[in-house]
N, CA and C of each residue as an Amber inpcrd file, in Angstrom:
protein
   531
  -2.1590000 -12.3180000  -6.0570000  -3.4420000 -11.6880000  -6.3740000
  -3.9570000 -12.1710000  -7.7220000  -3.0550000 -12.3650000  -8.6850000
  -3.4700000 -12.8800000  -9.9940000  -4.0600000 -14.2840000  -9.8430000
  -3.4820000 -15.0870000  -8.9380000  -4.0120000 -16.4260000  -8.6980000
  -5.4270000 -16.3890000  -8.1280000  -5.8040000 -15.2810000  -7.4960000
  -7.1410000 -15.1300000  -6.9380000  -8.1190000 -14.5480000  -7.9510000
  -7.6690000 -14.3440000  -9.1800000  -8.5600000 -13.8790000 -10.2360000
  -8.5080000 -12.3890000 -10.5240000  -7.6080000 -11.6810000  -9.8720000
  -7.4720000 -10.2510000 -10.1260000  -6.4890000 -10.0140000 -11.2660000
  -6.6980000  -8.9440000 -12.0030000  -5.6870000  -8.4880000 -12.9340000
  -4.6590000  -7.7530000 -12.0830000  -3.4190000  -8.2210000 -12.0990000
  -2.3850000  -7.6530000 -11.2340000  -1.2580000  -7.0730000 -12.0790000
  -0.7700000  -5.9240000 -11.6650000   0.3060000  -5.2410000 -12.3760000
   1.2790000  -4.6810000 -11.3460000   2.5440000  -5.0280000 -11.4700000
   3.5840000  -4.4830000 -10.5990000   4.3390000  -3.4130000 -11.3940000
   4.4160000  -2.2330000 -10.8400000   5.0490000  -1.1070000 -11.5170000
   6.5440000  -1.0890000 -11.1880000   7.3780000  -0.9830000 -12.2200000
   8.8330000  -0.9290000 -12.0500000   9.2460000   0.5050000 -11.7440000
   9.1690000   0.8740000 -10.4790000   9.4680000   2.2460000 -10.0840000
  10.9480000   2.5930000 -10.1680000  11.8070000   1.5780000 -10.2080000
  13.2420000   1.8260000 -10.3210000  13.7080000   1.7660000 -11.7760000
  12.7740000   1.5870000 -12.6870000  13.0450000   1.6380000 -14.1320000
  14.1980000   0.7300000 -14.5520000  14.0640000  -0.5360000 -14.1920000
  15.0190000  -1.5460000 -14.6260000  16.1550000  -1.8200000 -13.6770000
  16.3760000  -0.9670000 -12.7200000  17.4490000  -1.2060000 -11.7480000
  16.9360000  -2.1770000 -10.6860000  17.8140000  -3.0800000 -10.2540000
  17.4260000  -4.1120000  -9.3050000  18.3320000  -4.0530000  -8.0820000
  17.7170000  -4.0930000  -6.9270000  18.4710000  -4.1130000  -5.6710000
  18.7820000  -5.5620000  -5.3140000  20.0470000  -5.8350000  -5.0650000
  20.4480000  -7.1850000  -4.6850000  20.8420000  -7.2660000  -3.2100000
  20.8300000  -6.1230000  -2.5380000  21.1520000  -6.0980000  -1.1110000
  20.4660000  -4.8830000  -0.4860000  20.3380000  -4.8550000   0.8480000
  19.6340000  -3.7550000   1.5130000  20.2240000  -2.3750000   1.2320000
  21.5410000  -2.2730000   1.1310000  22.1410000  -0.9630000   0.8780000
  21.7490000  -0.4150000  -0.4880000  21.7760000  -1.2830000  -1.5020000
  21.3620000  -0.8560000  -2.8400000  19.8790000  -0.4950000  -2.8450000
  19.0810000  -1.2600000  -2.1270000  17.6460000  -0.9680000  -2.0490000
  17.4150000   0.4170000  -1.4610000  18.1250000   0.7300000  -0.3780000
  17.9780000   2.0600000   0.2420000  18.4540000   3.1580000  -0.7030000
  19.5200000   2.8980000  -1.4300000  20.0400000   3.8810000  -2.3800000
  19.0190000   4.1500000  -3.4990000  18.4340000   3.0770000  -4.0300000
  17.4270000   3.2430000  -5.0820000  16.1940000   3.9670000  -4.5460000
  15.7920000   3.6100000  -3.3450000  14.6150000   4.2270000  -2.7360000
  14.8440000   5.7240000  -2.5130000  15.9880000   6.0760000  -1.9810000
  16.2850000   7.4900000  -1.7340000  16.4180000   8.2800000  -3.0300000
  16.8650000   7.6220000  -4.0980000  17.0760000   8.3150000  -5.3650000
  15.8470000   8.4190000  -6.2420000  14.7500000   7.8070000  -5.8190000
  13.5390000   7.8120000  -6.6320000  12.6590000   9.0120000  -6.2650000
  12.4590000   9.9380000  -7.1830000  11.5760000  11.0740000  -6.8890000
  10.1250000  10.5980000  -6.7080000   9.5120000  10.9990000  -5.6110000
   8.1530000  10.5470000  -5.3270000   7.1690000  11.0140000  -6.3940000
   7.3320000  12.2330000  -6.9070000   6.4000000  12.7080000  -7.9230000
   6.4980000  11.8600000  -9.1920000   7.7030000  11.4060000  -9.5300000
   7.8640000  10.5290000 -10.6910000   7.1970000   9.1810000 -10.4280000
   7.3580000   8.6530000  -9.2090000   6.7350000   7.3790000  -8.8550000
   5.2230000   7.4670000  -8.9780000   4.6420000   8.5610000  -8.5070000
   3.1880000   8.7360000  -8.6080000   2.7770000   8.8190000 -10.0780000
   3.5390000   9.5470000 -10.8810000   3.2380000   9.6210000 -12.3250000
   3.3120000   8.2380000 -12.9710000   4.3380000   7.4620000 -12.6220000
   4.4730000   6.1150000 -13.1820000   3.2960000   5.2250000 -12.7700000
   2.8630000   5.3510000 -11.5190000   1.7380000   4.5380000 -11.0590000
   0.4350000   4.9790000 -11.7200000   0.2600000   6.2750000 -11.9210000
  -0.9290000   6.7510000 -12.6290000  -0.9210000   6.2610000 -14.0770000
   0.2550000   6.1950000 -14.6810000   0.3730000   5.6510000 -16.0360000
  -0.0040000   4.1720000 -16.0380000   0.3490000   3.4570000 -14.9750000
  -0.0450000   2.0540000 -14.8640000  -1.5600000   1.9260000 -14.7650000
  -2.1930000   2.8260000 -14.0220000  -3.6580000   2.8170000 -13.9530000
  -4.2390000   3.1150000 -15.3310000  -3.6580000   4.0640000 -16.0550000
  -4.1000000   4.3340000 -17.4340000  -4.0430000   3.0620000 -18.2710000
  -2.9480000   2.3250000 -18.1370000  -2.7730000   1.0660000 -18.8670000
  -3.8760000   0.0770000 -18.4900000  -4.1190000  -0.0860000 -17.1950000
  -5.1560000  -1.0140000 -16.7460000  -6.5260000  -0.6270000 -17.2730000
  -6.8200000   0.6570000 -17.2190000  -8.1260000   1.1410000 -17.6840000
  -8.3420000   0.7920000 -19.1640000  -7.2770000   0.7350000 -19.9270000
  -7.3770000   0.4460000 -21.3590000  -7.5540000  -1.0460000 -21.6600000
  -7.4050000  -1.8970000 -20.6400000  -7.5200000  -3.3390000 -20.8550000
  -8.9810000  -3.7720000 -20.8300000  -9.3350000  -4.6510000 -21.7530000
 -10.7320000  -5.1160000 -21.8570000 -11.1480000  -5.9890000 -20.6750000
 -10.1890000  -6.6210000 -20.0220000 -10.5290000  -7.5170000 -18.9130000
 -10.4630000  -6.8300000 -17.5510000 -10.4450000  -5.4950000 -17.5400000
 -10.3850000  -4.7370000 -16.2880000 -11.6710000  -3.9370000 -16.1170000
 -12.2830000  -4.0830000 -14.9430000 -13.4320000  -3.2580000 -14.5870000
 -12.8780000  -1.9350000 -14.0610000 -13.0670000  -0.8750000 -14.8260000
 -12.4620000   0.4230000 -14.4830000 -13.0240000   1.0060000 -13.1890000
 -14.1200000   0.4490000 -12.6940000 -14.6910000   0.9230000 -11.4350000
 -14.1730000   0.1230000 -10.2390000 -13.2270000  -0.7730000 -10.4880000
 -12.7000000  -1.6320000  -9.4260000 -11.1920000  -1.8010000  -9.5900000
 -10.4660000  -0.7380000  -9.2800000  -9.0050000  -0.7700000  -9.3740000
  -8.4340000  -0.4680000  -7.9920000  -7.6010000  -1.3820000  -7.5190000
  -7.0130000  -1.2250000  -6.1990000  -5.5110000  -1.0460000  -6.2640000
  -4.9620000  -0.6260000  -5.1360000  -3.5090000  -0.5120000  -5.0050000
  -3.0970000  -1.1540000  -3.6940000  -1.8730000  -1.6760000  -3.6900000
  -1.3350000  -2.3160000  -2.4940000   0.1770000  -2.1120000  -2.4800000
   0.7200000  -1.9640000  -1.2870000   2.1630000  -1.8460000  -1.1770000
   2.6390000  -2.0970000   0.2340000   3.9450000  -2.3430000   0.3340000
   4.6120000  -2.5860000   1.6030000   5.7300000  -1.5750000   1.7540000
   5.9180000  -1.0640000   2.9510000   6.9800000  -0.1150000   3.2630000
   6.8470000   1.1060000   2.3390000   7.8730000   1.4360000   1.5850000
   7.7870000   2.5660000   0.6610000   6.5790000   2.3980000  -0.2630000
   6.3560000   1.1770000  -0.7210000   5.2260000   0.8970000  -1.6030000
   3.8830000   1.1030000  -0.9310000   3.8280000   0.8930000   0.3780000
   2.5900000   1.1570000   1.1090000   2.2730000   2.6370000   1.1250000
   3.2940000   3.4410000   1.3880000   3.1130000   4.8930000   1.3330000
   2.7300000   5.3450000  -0.0610000   3.3320000   4.7290000  -1.0740000
   3.0060000   5.0910000  -2.4590000   1.6110000   4.6270000  -2.8520000
   1.1560000   3.5190000  -2.2710000  -0.2180000   3.0800000  -2.5100000
  -1.1910000   4.1750000  -2.0600000  -0.9140000   4.7520000  -0.8950000
  -1.7360000   5.8670000  -0.4050000  -1.5850000   7.1020000  -1.2830000
  -0.3640000   7.3910000  -1.7270000  -0.1650000   8.5460000  -2.5970000
  -0.9440000   8.3870000  -3.8960000  -0.9960000   7.1650000  -4.4180000
  -1.7830000   6.9230000  -5.6280000  -3.2630000   7.1760000  -5.3510000
  -3.7500000   6.7280000  -4.1950000  -5.1530000   6.9740000  -3.8440000
  -5.4320000   8.4670000  -3.6980000  -4.4510000   9.2270000  -3.2410000
  -4.6000000  10.6800000  -3.1160000  -4.6660000  11.3360000  -4.4960000
  -3.8120000  10.8830000  -5.4000000  -3.6380000  11.5600000  -6.6810000
  -4.4250000  10.9580000  -7.8400000  -5.1220000   9.8450000  -7.6050000
  -5.8880000   9.2230000  -8.6890000  -7.2260000   8.7240000  -8.1460000
  -8.3030000   9.4450000  -8.4310000  -9.6140000   9.0670000  -7.8920000
 -10.1560000   7.7600000  -8.4740000  -9.4790000   7.1950000  -9.4580000
  -9.9230000   5.9130000 -10.0240000  -9.5980000   4.7490000  -9.1050000
  -8.7570000   4.9730000  -8.0810000  -8.4320000   3.9060000  -7.1320000
  -9.6420000   3.7060000  -6.2210000 -10.1430000   2.4710000  -6.1800000
 -11.3520000   2.1830000  -5.4070000 -11.0910000   1.2960000  -4.1880000
  -9.8350000   0.9180000  -3.9820000  -9.4370000   0.1650000  -2.7930000
  -7.9410000   0.3790000  -2.6140000  -7.5330000   0.6870000  -1.3860000
  -6.1230000   0.9990000  -1.1260000  -5.6540000   0.2380000   0.1030000
  -4.5450000  -0.5000000  -0.0670000  -3.9440000  -1.2200000   1.0580000
  -2.5480000  -0.6760000   1.2960000  -2.2840000  -0.3550000   2.5590000
  -0.9550000   0.0990000   2.9820000  -0.4670000  -0.8310000   4.0830000
   0.6860000  -1.4370000   3.8520000   1.3290000  -2.2910000   4.8380000
   2.5840000  -1.5820000   5.3080000   2.5560000  -1.1180000   6.5420000
   3.6340000  -0.3720000   7.2080000   4.3140000   0.6350000   6.2890000
   3.4860000   1.4780000   5.6650000   3.9920000   2.5750000   4.8450000
   3.6070000   3.9070000   5.4660000   4.2670000   4.9550000   5.0210000
   3.9970000   6.2810000   5.5800000   2.5950000   6.7440000   5.2020000
   2.0100000   7.5080000   6.1050000   0.6280000   7.9400000   5.9490000
   0.5230000   9.4490000   6.0910000  -0.2480000  10.0800000   5.2320000
  -0.4290000  11.5290000   5.3410000  -1.4380000  11.8700000   6.4310000
  -1.3120000  13.0620000   6.9670000  -2.3450000  13.5750000   7.8740000
  -2.8220000  14.9490000   7.4080000  -2.2420000  15.4710000   6.3320000
  -2.6620000  16.7460000   5.7750000  -4.1280000  16.6520000   5.3410000
  -4.9280000  17.5910000   5.7580000  -6.3730000  17.5520000   5.4860000
  -6.6800000  17.4850000   3.9970000  -5.9440000  18.2040000   3.1820000
  -6.1940000  18.1910000   1.7340000  -5.9020000  16.8160000   1.1460000
  -4.8230000  16.1780000   1.5990000  -4.5100000  14.8330000   1.1230000
  -5.5790000  13.8380000   1.5540000  -5.9670000  13.9090000   2.8030000
  -6.9990000  13.0040000   3.3170000  -8.2970000  13.1990000   2.5380000
  -8.6690000  14.4270000   2.2990000  -9.9090000  14.7220000   1.5760000
  -9.8710000  14.1500000   0.1580000  -8.6990000  14.0980000  -0.4490000
  -8.5690000  13.6120000  -1.8270000  -8.7420000  12.0980000  -1.9370000
  -8.5930000  11.3800000  -0.8450000  -8.7190000   9.9160000  -0.8780000
 -10.1890000   9.5450000  -1.0160000 -10.5170000   8.8790000  -2.1040000
 -11.8960000   8.4280000  -2.3410000 -12.0730000   6.9610000  -1.9570000
 -11.0010000   6.1950000  -2.0120000 -11.0500000   4.7510000  -1.7800000
 -11.0660000   4.4100000  -0.2950000 -11.7350000   3.3180000   0.0730000
 -11.5530000   2.8000000   1.4250000 -10.1020000   2.3470000   1.5880000
  -9.5780000   2.4770000   2.7940000  -8.1780000   2.1570000   3.0640000
  -8.0910000   1.0720000   4.1360000  -7.2820000   0.0680000   3.8540000
  -6.9640000  -0.9840000   4.8150000  -5.4790000  -0.8710000   5.1210000
  -5.1170000  -0.9870000   6.3880000  -3.7070000  -0.9020000   6.7460000
  -3.3090000  -1.9130000   7.7930000  -2.0660000  -2.3910000   7.6780000
  -1.4900000  -3.3540000   8.6100000  -0.1370000  -2.8250000   9.0730000
   0.0560000  -2.7620000  10.4060000   1.2410000  -2.1230000  10.9720000
   1.7520000  -2.9160000  12.1710000   3.0160000  -2.7300000  12.4820000
   3.6170000  -3.3900000  13.6240000   3.7480000  -2.4510000  14.8150000
   3.3950000  -2.9450000  15.9800000   3.4660000  -2.1250000  17.2000000
   4.9020000  -1.7480000  17.5510000   5.8700000  -2.5410000  17.0900000
   7.2660000  -2.2880000  17.4160000   7.9920000  -1.5100000  16.3090000
   7.2700000  -1.0570000  15.3100000   7.8720000  -0.3110000  14.1910000
   8.3770000   1.0270000  14.7150000   9.6410000   1.3190000  14.4850000
  10.2370000   2.5830000  14.9380000  10.0660000   3.6960000  13.9070000
   9.7960000   3.3330000  12.6440000   9.6400000   4.3360000  11.5920000
   8.1990000   4.7700000  11.4090000   7.2930000   3.8060000  11.3910000
   5.8510000   4.0740000  11.3020000   5.2880000   3.6260000  12.6490000
   5.2060000   4.5540000  13.5680000   4.8510000   4.2130000  14.9440000
   3.3390000   4.0690000  15.1240000   2.9190000   3.4010000  16.1940000
   1.4860000   3.3570000  16.4890000   0.8660000   4.7540000  16.5860000
   1.6050000   5.7220000  17.0880000   1.0890000   7.0980000  17.1460000
   0.8130000   7.6260000  15.7390000   1.6800000   7.3110000  14.7820000
   1.4540000   7.7100000  13.3840000   0.1880000   7.0590000  12.8350000
   0.0240000   5.7770000  13.1470000  -1.1580000   5.0370000  12.6770000
  -2.4230000   5.6540000  13.2560000  -2.4050000   5.9430000  14.5480000
  -3.5880000   6.5260000  15.1960000  -3.8960000   7.9280000  14.6470000
  -2.8670000   8.7120000  14.3550000  -3.0750000  10.0570000  13.7970000
  -3.7210000   9.9710000  12.4130000  -3.2470000   9.0360000  11.5850000
  -3.8380000   8.8520000  10.2560000  -5.2850000   8.3770000  10.3800000
  -5.5030000   7.4220000  11.2540000  -6.8550000   6.8990000  11.4570000
  -7.8150000   8.0150000  11.9030000  -7.3730000   8.8370000  12.8280000
  -8.2080000   9.9410000  13.3060000  -8.5000000  10.9240000  12.1680000
  -7.4680000  11.2700000  11.3970000  -7.6660000  12.2070000  10.2880000
  -8.6500000  11.6410000   9.2670000  -8.5410000  10.3660000   8.9790000
  -9.4560000   9.7290000   8.0200000 -10.8870000   9.7160000   8.5660000
 -11.0370000   9.3130000   9.8090000 -12.3830000   9.2430000  10.3950000
 -13.0000000  10.6310000  10.5280000 -12.1860000  11.6150000  10.9270000
 -12.6830000  12.9920000  11.0350000 -13.1800000  13.5140000   9.6900000
 -12.5760000  13.0210000   8.5980000 -12.9770000  13.4430000   7.2510000
 -14.0900000  12.5660000   6.6880000 -14.5670000  11.6120000   7.4890000
 -15.6540000  10.7530000   7.0380000 -15.2150000   9.6840000   6.0490000
 -13.9380000   9.3240000   6.0880000 -13.3810000   8.3480000   5.1560000
 -13.4400000   6.9480000   5.7390000 -13.4650000   5.9600000   4.8500000
 -13.4780000   4.5620000   5.2530000 -12.0460000   4.0910000   5.5090000
 -11.7720000   3.6430000   6.7340000 -10.4320000   3.2180000   7.0990000
 -10.5100000   2.0580000   8.0860000  -9.6650000   1.0510000   7.8740000
  -9.5840000  -0.1120000   8.7440000  -8.1030000  -0.4090000   8.9550000
  -7.5850000  -0.0240000  10.1120000  -6.1660000  -0.1830000  10.4080000
  -5.9890000  -1.1440000  11.5710000  -4.9550000  -1.9700000  11.4880000
  -4.6510000  -2.9020000  12.5740000  -3.1770000  -2.8030000  12.9130000
  -2.8960000  -2.7780000  14.2070000  -1.5280000  -2.7510000  14.7140000
  -1.2710000  -4.0990000  15.3970000  -0.2310000  -4.7930000  14.9500000
   0.0820000  -6.1240000  15.4650000   1.1040000  -6.0440000  16.5930000
   0.7040000  -6.5210000  17.7680000   1.6200000  -6.5800000  18.9110000
   2.7890000  -7.5090000  18.5830000   3.9690000  -7.1260000  19.0250000
   5.1490000  -7.9620000  18.8320000   5.7250000  -7.9430000  17.4290000
   5.1510000  -7.1400000  16.5560000   5.6210000  -7.0630000  15.1700000
   6.2700000  -5.7060000  14.9370000   7.2940000  -5.7090000  14.1210000
   7.9690000  -4.4750000  13.7560000   7.8180000  -4.2030000  12.2730000
   8.6340000  -3.3010000  11.7900000   8.6120000  -2.9590000  10.3670000
   9.0540000  -4.1730000   9.5510000   8.3560000  -4.4420000   8.4780000
   8.7130000  -5.5570000   7.6080000   8.2550000  -6.9070000   8.1170000
   7.2780000  -6.9480000   9.0070000   6.8740000  -8.2130000   9.6050000
   6.2520000  -9.1940000   8.6190000   5.8670000  -8.7180000   7.4310000
   5.2850000  -9.6130000   6.4200000   6.3300000 -10.1310000   5.4310000
   7.5810000  -9.7880000   5.6100000   8.6340000 -10.1800000   4.6760000
   9.3540000 -11.4250000   5.1810000   9.1040000 -12.5870000   4.5660000
   9.7520000 -13.8120000   5.0490000  11.2700000 -13.8200000   4.8440000
  11.7770000 -12.9430000   4.0050000  13.2300000 -12.8450000   3.8060000
  13.9070000 -12.0390000   4.9050000  13.1190000 -11.3490000   5.7120000
  13.6480000 -10.5570000   6.8210000  13.5180000 -11.4050000   8.0850000
  14.5090000 -12.2460000   8.3140000  14.4480000 -13.2320000   9.4080000
  14.2540000 -12.5970000  10.7860000  14.7620000 -11.3830000  10.9950000
  14.6270000 -10.7400000  12.2980000  13.2350000 -10.1660000  12.5320000
  12.5500000  -9.7690000  11.4640000  11.2640000  -9.0840000  11.6200000
  10.0560000  -9.9520000  11.2930000  10.2330000 -10.9770000  10.4850000
   9.1020000 -11.7610000   9.9910000   8.3090000 -12.3940000  11.1290000
   6.9800000 -12.2190000  11.0490000   6.0610000 -12.8160000  12.0220000
   4.9820000 -13.5560000  11.2400000   5.1010000 -14.8690000  11.1870000
   4.1990000 -15.6920000  10.3750000   2.7350000 -15.5210000  10.7700000
   2.4460000 -15.4870000  12.0710000   1.0640000 -15.3800000  12.5100000
   0.4480000 -14.0340000  12.1160000   1.1890000 -12.9610000  12.3070000
   0.6940000 -11.6300000  11.9190000   0.5570000 -11.5300000  10.4120000
   1.4910000 -12.1310000   9.6820000   1.4300000 -12.1190000   8.2190000
   0.1860000 -12.8410000   7.7280000  -0.0970000 -13.9980000   8.2940000
  -1.2790000 -14.7560000   7.8870000  -2.5490000 -13.9530000   8.1570000
  -2.6190000 -13.3300000   9.3150000  -3.7870000 -12.5180000   9.6390000
  -3.9080000 -11.3260000   8.6890000  -2.7910000 -10.6400000   8.4370000
  -2.8140000  -9.4770000   7.5380000  -3.2430000  -9.8970000   6.1410000
  -2.7220000 -11.0190000   5.6520000  -3.0970000 -11.4750000   4.3140000
  -4.5890000 -11.8210000   4.2670000  -5.1140000 -12.4140000   5.3240000
  -6.5530000 -12.6870000   5.3890000  -7.3650000 -11.4050000   5.3320000
  -6.8930000 -10.3820000   6.0290000  -7.5840000  -9.0810000   6.0030000
  -7.5440000  -8.4810000   4.5940000  -6.3900000  -8.5790000   3.9490000
  -6.2430000  -8.0410000   2.5950000  -7.1780000  -8.7760000   1.6310000
  -7.1760000 -10.0910000   1.7120000  -8.0210000 -10.9040000   0.8290000
  -9.4940000 -10.5420000   0.9950000  -9.9510000 -10.4530000   2.2300000
 -11.3570000 -10.1040000   2.4770000 -11.6710000  -8.6790000   2.0220000
 -10.7530000  -7.7640000   2.2620000 -10.9350000  -6.3690000   1.8580000
 -11.0840000  -6.2680000   0.3440000 -10.2030000  -6.9320000  -0.3930000
 -10.2950000  -6.8820000  -1.8550000 -11.5550000  -7.5870000  -2.3540000
 -11.9660000  -8.6790000  -1.7230000 -13.2200000  -9.3220000  -2.1160000
 -14.3920000  -8.3580000  -1.9670000 -14.3840000  -7.6300000  -0.8790000
 -15.4790000  -6.6960000  -0.5890000 -15.4540000  -5.4720000  -1.5000000
 -14.2590000  -4.9770000  -1.8270000 -14.1660000  -3.7030000  -2.5500000
 -13.9320000  -3.8340000  -4.0470000 -13.4040000  -4.9780000  -4.4870000
 -13.0290000  -5.0920000  -5.8960000 -13.8060000  -6.1360000  -6.6840000
 -14.6770000  -6.8570000  -6.0380000 -15.4430000  -7.8780000  -6.7980000
 -16.8780000  -7.4910000  -6.9130000
């Protein structure tokens, strides 16, 4: 994203701890309090807002898996987010959470995902549309959870990844430039 001219910031939600294998990653993920993660991400937005090269009216969030769900949580808890991308992350359907989202939302999901199912995607989409929110979700046939991760040899789908990245690029051009 920085190569495309955006100011990009990755938040260290594990506070210096690094996962070197899937088991450690799951352990760190389970041990991270979601409310702390949201506070850390809001602090990152505070940091961005203070930068002279950042347009405070054009701040987006993006994430994959847990990060995708957290991207949505940031949009729920910080009205300064003006574009939100979720890639196979958990989605709220609570009316109060949906109502709090001010940003348009783009999402990319796999039809074969057992954790974030197409039914979950459709429920979120319906809740967003019923609330009059801007939402653009796509479910990729033949793709499962983690289909955009080239390090996940069993799940990676190059064609779906290319399409999803094109959607993300166009979405950010439309919402953040």
